[in-house]
Tab-separated table of C-alpha atoms in Angstrom:
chain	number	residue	atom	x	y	z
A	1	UNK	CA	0.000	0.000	0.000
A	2	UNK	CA	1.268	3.702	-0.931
A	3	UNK	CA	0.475	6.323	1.608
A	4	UNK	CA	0.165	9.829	0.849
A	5	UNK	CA	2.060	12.383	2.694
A	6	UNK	CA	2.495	16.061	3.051
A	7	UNK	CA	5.740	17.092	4.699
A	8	UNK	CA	6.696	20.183	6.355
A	9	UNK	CA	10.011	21.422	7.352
A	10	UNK	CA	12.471	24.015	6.572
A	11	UNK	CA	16.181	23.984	7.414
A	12	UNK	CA	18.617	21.497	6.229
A	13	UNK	CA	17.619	19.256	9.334
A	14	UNK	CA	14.290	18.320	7.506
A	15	UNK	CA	15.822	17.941	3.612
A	16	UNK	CA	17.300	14.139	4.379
A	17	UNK	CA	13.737	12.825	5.942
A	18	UNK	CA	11.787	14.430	2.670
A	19	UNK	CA	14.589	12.758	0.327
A	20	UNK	CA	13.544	9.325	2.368
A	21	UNK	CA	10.288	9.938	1.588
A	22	UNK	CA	10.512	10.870	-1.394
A	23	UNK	CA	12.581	7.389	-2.739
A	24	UNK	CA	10.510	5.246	-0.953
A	25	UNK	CA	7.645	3.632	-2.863
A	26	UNK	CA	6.001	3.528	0.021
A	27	UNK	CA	4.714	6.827	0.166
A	28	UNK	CA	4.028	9.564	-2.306
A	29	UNK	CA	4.471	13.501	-1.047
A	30	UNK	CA	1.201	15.595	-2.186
A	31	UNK	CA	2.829	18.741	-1.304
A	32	UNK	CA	5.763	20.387	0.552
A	33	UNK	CA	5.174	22.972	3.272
A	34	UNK	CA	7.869	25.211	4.392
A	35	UNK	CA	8.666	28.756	5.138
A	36	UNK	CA	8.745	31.352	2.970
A	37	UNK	CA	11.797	32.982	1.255
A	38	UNK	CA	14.013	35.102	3.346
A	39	UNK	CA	16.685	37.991	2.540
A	40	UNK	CA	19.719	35.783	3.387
A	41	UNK	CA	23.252	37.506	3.700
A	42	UNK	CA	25.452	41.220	3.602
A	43	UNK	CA	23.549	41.508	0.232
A	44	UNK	CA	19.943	40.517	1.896
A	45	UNK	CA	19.415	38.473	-1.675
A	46	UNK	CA	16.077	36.813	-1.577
A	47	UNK	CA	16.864	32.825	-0.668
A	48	UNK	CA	14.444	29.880	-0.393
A	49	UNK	CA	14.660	27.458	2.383
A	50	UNK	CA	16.674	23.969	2.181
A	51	UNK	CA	14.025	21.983	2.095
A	52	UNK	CA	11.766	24.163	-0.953
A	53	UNK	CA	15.334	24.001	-2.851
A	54	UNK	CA	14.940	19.904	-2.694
A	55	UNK	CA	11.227	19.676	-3.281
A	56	UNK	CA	11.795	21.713	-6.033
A	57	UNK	CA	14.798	19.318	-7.789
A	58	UNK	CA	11.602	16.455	-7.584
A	59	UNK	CA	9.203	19.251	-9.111
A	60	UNK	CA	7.115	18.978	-5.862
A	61	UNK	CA	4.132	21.236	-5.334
A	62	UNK	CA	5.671	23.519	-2.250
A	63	UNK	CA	3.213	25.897	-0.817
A	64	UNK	CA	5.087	28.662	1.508
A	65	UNK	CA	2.289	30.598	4.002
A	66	UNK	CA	3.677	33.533	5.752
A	67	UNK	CA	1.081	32.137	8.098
A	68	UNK	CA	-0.157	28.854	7.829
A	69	UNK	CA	-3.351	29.382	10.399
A	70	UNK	CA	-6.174	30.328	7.819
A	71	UNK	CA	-4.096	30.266	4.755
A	72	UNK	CA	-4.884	29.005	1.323
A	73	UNK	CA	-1.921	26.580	1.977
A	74	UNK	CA	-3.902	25.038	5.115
A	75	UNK	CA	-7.233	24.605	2.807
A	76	UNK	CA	-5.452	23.179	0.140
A	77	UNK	CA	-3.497	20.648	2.829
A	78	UNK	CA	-6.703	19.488	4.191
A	79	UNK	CA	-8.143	19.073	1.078
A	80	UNK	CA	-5.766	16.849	0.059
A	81	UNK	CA	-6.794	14.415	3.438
A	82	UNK	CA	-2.914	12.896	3.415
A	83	UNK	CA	-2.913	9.859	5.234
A	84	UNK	CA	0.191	11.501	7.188
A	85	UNK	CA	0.915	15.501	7.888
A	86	UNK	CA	5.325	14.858	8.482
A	87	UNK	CA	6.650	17.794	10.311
A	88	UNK	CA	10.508	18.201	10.822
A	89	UNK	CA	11.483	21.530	12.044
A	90	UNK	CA	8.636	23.515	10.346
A	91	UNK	CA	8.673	26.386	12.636
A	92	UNK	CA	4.928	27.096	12.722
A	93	UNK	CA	2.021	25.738	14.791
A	94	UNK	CA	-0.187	23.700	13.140
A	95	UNK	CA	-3.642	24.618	13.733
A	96	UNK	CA	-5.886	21.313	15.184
A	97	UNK	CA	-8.484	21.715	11.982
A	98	UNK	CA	-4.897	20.526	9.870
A	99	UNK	CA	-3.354	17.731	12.498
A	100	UNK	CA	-7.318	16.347	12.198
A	101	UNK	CA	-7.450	16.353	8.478
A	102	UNK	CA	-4.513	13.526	8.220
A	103	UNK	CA	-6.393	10.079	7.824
A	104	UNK	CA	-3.539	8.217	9.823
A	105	UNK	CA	-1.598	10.832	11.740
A	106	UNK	CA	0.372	13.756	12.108
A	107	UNK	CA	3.337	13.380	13.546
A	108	UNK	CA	6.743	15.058	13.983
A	109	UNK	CA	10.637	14.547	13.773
A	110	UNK	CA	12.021	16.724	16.601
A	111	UNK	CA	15.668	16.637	17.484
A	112	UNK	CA	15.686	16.033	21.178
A	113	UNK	CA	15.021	13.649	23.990
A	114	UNK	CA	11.156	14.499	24.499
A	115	UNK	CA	10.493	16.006	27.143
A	116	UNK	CA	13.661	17.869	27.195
A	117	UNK	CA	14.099	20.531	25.129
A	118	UNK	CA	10.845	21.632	23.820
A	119	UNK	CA	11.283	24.307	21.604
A	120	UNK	CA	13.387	25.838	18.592
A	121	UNK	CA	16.962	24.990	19.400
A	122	UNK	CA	17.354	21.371	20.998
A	123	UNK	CA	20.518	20.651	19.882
A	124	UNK	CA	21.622	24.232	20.709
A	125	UNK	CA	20.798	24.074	24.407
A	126	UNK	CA	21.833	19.986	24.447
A	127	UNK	CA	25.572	21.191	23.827
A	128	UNK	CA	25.416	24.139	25.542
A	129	UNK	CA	24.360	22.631	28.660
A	130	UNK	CA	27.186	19.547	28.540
A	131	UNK	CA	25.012	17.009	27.966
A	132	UNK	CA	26.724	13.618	27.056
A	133	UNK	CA	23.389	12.563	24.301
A	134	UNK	CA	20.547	13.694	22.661
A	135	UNK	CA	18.301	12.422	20.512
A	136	UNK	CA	15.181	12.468	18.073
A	137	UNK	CA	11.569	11.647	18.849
A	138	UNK	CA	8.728	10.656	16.788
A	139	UNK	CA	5.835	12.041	18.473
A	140	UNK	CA	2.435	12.998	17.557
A	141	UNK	CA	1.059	15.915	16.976
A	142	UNK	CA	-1.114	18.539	19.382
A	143	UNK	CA	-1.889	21.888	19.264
A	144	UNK	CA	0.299	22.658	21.975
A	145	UNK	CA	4.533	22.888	21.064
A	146	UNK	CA	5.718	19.641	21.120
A	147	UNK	CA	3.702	18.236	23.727
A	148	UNK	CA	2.144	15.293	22.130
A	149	UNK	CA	2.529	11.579	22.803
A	150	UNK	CA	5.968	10.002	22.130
A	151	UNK	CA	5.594	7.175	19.806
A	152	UNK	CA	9.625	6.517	19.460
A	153	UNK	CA	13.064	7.520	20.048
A	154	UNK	CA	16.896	7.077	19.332
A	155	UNK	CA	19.550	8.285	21.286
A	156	UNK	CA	22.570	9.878	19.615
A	157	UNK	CA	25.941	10.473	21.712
A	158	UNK	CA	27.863	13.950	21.865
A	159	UNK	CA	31.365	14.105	21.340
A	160	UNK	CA	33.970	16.579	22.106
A	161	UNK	CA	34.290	17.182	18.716
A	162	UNK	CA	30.597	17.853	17.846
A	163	UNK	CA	29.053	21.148	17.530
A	164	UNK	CA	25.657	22.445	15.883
A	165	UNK	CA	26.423	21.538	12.480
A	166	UNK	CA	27.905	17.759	12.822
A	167	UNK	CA	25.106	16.962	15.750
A	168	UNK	CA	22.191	18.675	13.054
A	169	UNK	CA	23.660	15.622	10.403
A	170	UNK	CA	23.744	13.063	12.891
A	171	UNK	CA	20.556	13.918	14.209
A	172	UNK	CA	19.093	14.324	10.813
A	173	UNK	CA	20.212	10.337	9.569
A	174	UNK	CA	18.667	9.010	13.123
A	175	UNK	CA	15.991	10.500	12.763
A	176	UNK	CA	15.522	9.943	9.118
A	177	UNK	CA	15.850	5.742	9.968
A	178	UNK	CA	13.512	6.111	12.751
A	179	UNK	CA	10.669	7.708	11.166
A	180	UNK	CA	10.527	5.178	8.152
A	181	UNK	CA	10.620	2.685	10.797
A	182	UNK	CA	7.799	4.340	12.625
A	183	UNK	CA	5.482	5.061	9.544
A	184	UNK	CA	4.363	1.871	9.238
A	185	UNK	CA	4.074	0.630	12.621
A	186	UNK	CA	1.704	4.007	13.424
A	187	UNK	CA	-0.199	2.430	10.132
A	188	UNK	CA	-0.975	-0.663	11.691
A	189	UNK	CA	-1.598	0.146	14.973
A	190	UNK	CA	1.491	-1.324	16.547
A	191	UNK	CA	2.712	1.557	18.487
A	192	UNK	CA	2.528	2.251	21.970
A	193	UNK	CA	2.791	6.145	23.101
A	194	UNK	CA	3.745	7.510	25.641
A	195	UNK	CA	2.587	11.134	27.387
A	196	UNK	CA	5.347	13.479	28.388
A	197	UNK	CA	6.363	13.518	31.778
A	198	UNK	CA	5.036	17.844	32.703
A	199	UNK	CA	7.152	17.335	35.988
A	200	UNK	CA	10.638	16.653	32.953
A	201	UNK	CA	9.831	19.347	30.793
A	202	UNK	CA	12.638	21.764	29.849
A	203	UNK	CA	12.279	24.425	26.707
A	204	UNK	CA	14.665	25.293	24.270
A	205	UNK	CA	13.455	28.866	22.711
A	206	UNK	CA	15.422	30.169	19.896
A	207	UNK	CA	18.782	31.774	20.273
A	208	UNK	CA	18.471	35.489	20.852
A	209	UNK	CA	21.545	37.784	20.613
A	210	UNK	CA	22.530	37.849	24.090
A	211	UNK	CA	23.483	34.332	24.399
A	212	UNK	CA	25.756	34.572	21.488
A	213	UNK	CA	28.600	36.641	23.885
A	214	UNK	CA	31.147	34.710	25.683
A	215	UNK	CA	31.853	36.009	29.445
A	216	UNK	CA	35.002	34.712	30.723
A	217	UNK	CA	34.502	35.976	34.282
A	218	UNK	CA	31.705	33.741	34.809
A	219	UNK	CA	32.034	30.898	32.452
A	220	UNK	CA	34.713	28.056	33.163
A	221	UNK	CA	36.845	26.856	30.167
A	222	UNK	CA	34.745	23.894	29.561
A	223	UNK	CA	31.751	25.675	29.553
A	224	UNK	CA	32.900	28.536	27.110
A	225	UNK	CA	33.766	25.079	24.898
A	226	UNK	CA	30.041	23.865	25.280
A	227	UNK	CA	28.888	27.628	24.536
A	228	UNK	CA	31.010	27.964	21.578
A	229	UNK	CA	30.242	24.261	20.292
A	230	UNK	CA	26.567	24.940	20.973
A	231	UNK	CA	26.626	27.950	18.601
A	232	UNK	CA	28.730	27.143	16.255
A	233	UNK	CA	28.066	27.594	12.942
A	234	UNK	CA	24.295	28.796	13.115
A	235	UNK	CA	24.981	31.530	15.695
A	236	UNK	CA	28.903	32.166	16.102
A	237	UNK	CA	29.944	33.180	19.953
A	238	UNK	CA	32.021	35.901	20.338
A	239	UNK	CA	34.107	38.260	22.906
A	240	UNK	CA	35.116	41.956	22.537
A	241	UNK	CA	38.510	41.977	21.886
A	242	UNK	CA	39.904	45.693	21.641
A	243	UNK	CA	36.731	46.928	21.544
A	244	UNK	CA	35.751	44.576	18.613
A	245	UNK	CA	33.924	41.705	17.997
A	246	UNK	CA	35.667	38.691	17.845
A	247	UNK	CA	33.974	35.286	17.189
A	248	UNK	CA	35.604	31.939	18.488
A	249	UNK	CA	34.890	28.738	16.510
A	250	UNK	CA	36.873	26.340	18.929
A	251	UNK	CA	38.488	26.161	21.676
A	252	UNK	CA	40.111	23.420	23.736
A	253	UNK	CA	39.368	23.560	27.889
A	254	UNK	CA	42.607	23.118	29.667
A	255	UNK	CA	43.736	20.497	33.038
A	256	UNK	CA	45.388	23.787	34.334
A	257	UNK	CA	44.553	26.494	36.203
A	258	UNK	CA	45.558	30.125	36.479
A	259	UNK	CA	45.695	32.789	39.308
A	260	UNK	CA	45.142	35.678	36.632
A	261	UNK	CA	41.689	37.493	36.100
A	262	UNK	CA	39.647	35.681	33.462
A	263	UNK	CA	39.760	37.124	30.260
A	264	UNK	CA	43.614	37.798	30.543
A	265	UNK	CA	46.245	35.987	28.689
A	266	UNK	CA	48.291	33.191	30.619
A	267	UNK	CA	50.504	31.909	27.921
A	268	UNK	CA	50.990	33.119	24.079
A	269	UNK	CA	53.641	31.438	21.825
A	270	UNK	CA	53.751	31.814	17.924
A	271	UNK	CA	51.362	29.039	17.862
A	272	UNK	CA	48.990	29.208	21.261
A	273	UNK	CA	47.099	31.492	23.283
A	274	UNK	CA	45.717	30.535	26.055
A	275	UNK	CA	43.644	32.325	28.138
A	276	UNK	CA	41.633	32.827	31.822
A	277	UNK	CA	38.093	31.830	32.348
A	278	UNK	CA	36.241	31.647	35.478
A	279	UNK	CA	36.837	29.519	38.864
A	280	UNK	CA	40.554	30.019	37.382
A	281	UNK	CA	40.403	27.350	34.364
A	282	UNK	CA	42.375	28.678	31.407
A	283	UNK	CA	41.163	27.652	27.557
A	284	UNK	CA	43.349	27.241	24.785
A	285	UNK	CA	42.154	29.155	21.459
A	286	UNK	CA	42.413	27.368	18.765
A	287	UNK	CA	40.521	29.040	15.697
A	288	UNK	CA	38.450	32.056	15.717
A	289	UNK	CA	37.620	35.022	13.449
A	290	UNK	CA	37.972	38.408	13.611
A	291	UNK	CA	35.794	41.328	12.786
A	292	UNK	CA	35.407	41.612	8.893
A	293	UNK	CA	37.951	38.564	8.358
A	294	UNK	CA	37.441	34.709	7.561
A	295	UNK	CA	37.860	32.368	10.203
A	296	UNK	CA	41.708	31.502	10.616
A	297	UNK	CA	43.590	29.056	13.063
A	298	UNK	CA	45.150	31.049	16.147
A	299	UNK	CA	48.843	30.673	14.308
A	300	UNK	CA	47.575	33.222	11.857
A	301	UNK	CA	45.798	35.479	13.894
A	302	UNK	CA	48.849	35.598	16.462
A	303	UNK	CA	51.378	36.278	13.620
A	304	UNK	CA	48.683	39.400	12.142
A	305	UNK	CA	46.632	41.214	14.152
A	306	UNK	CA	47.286	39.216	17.580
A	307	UNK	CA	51.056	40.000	17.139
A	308	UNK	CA	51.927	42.255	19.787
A	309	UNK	CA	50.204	40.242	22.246
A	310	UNK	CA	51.908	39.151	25.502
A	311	UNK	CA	51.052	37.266	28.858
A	312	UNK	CA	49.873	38.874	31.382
A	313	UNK	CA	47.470	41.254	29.254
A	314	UNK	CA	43.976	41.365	29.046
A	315	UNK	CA	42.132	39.953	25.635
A	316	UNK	CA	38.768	39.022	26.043
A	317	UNK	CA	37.125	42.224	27.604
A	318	UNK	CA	34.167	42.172	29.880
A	319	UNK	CA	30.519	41.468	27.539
A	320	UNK	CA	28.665	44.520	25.721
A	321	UNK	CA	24.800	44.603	27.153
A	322	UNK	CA	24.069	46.028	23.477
């Protein structure tokens, strides 16, 4: 039996679990929902989301509502009665009259270990806050932000290495496997869900501006690593650094410790600089970019702009409350 679908998602998180769908004769996609076109860049040029760029390359019909509540895009959904509504990082609610009109179910591919990290950045907040694994779940769908029944989930470990980008691929694979595995077991009946926990809810809102600077005097080494890590490449972390911007990309937390005031510099060779954090742990740069410049390993910044830096002085300078 083929079931009809109509997937909705929008970053490159979603594009893998609509290319699954898509080559699977399975199922056959009615339509693609996803987010209109944004301004994108310096040059605010006019750029369609990942997953409209894909469901175009398969001539897809791809509807884009600025708002989906009451749109034409919502009537023309629910006329189609899918037998599944797929969501994977959408970014819109889904009004009840729509999660009703799917035959089987609607259900969505979120990118954390339900009920942690409800929200718009799970994986964001999972590395930020040190967490040794997340996950996806398959859940179903309510009116309320992802609050519905889990029907399934896989565990994925973070590394040291990992940031946003390489935990948003892993992430995206799991949870690409998992919900073709799901699928047909919601089809037949053979699931069993289970309600979220209320008392193990935790949210995960979107990163705002303010979380992207660094503060050495009251961040530790390893958790400037998680903070950068966490960002990193969707919403760079930065410090002022004479009284510019300047955005880290990694770091390494170091064993030792320091009796200088965080943000100073305890050690600087032609190829390191390391410097204070708080509770005195010191953090070794390692690549980073400054103001107006591509991002460069800390041997080129220390032998340009960083070159008349010593030990002893102050780099990272206390954070802007722009």
């Amino acid at each position: 039996m083929t079931y009809t679908v109509v997937f909705m998602g929008t970053p490159k998180f979603a594009v893998p679990i609509l290319e699954a769908l898509i080559a699977d004769p399975n199922y056959q996609v009615k339509a693609v929902v996803t987010q209109p076109d944004r301004p994108q860049g310096r040059k605010h040029v006019l750029t369609p989301t990942p997953v409209k760029v894909a469901a175009v390359a398969h001539d897809l019909l791809v509807l884009q509502p600025e708002k989906l509540a009451g749109s034409d895009a919502m009537a023309q959904v629910m006329a189609m009665v899918p037998d599944f509504i797929v969501t994977a990082a959408f970014g819109q609610f889904l009004p009840t009259g729509l999660l009703e009109a799917a035959k089987i179910a609607a259900v969505n591919t979120h990118a954390s270990l339900l009920p942690k990290y409800r929200g718009g950045a799970p994986v964001h907040y999972a590395i930020m806050n040190g967490d040794a694994e997340t996950g996806v779940s398959i859940m179903y769908m309510v009116k309320q932000m992802d609050a519905g029944d889990v029907i399934d989930v896989v565990k994925v470990p973070i590394t040291a290495q990992d940031n946003v980008g390489t935990m948003f691929d892993k992430l995206s694979l799991a949870g690409r496997d998992l919900l073709l595995a799901t699928l047909p077991r919601i089809a037949n009946g053979d699931t069993t869900p289970v309600p979220q926990a209320e008392s193990e809810v935790s949210f995960s809102p979107n990163i705002s501006h303010a979380q992207q600077n660094l503060n050495f005097a009251q961040e530790t080494a390893q958790e400037i690593d998680w903070h950068i890590r966490g960002l990193y490449p969707t919403h760079p972390a930065y410090v002022q650094v004479g009284g510019q911007r300047m955005k880290l990309t990694q770091v390494t937390p170091l064993p030792e410790t320091t009796t200088l005031a965080p943000g100073h510099i305890v050690a600087r060779t032609k190829k390191l600089l390391t410097i204070a954090a708080a509770n005195q742990s010191v953090v070794q740069i390692d690549q980073l970019q400054p103001a107006g410049k591509s991002v460069m390993p800390i041997q080129a910044y220390l032998n340009g702009a960083g070159s008349h830096l010593a030990a002893g002085q102050q780099w990272a300078e206390e954070p802007s409350h722009e």
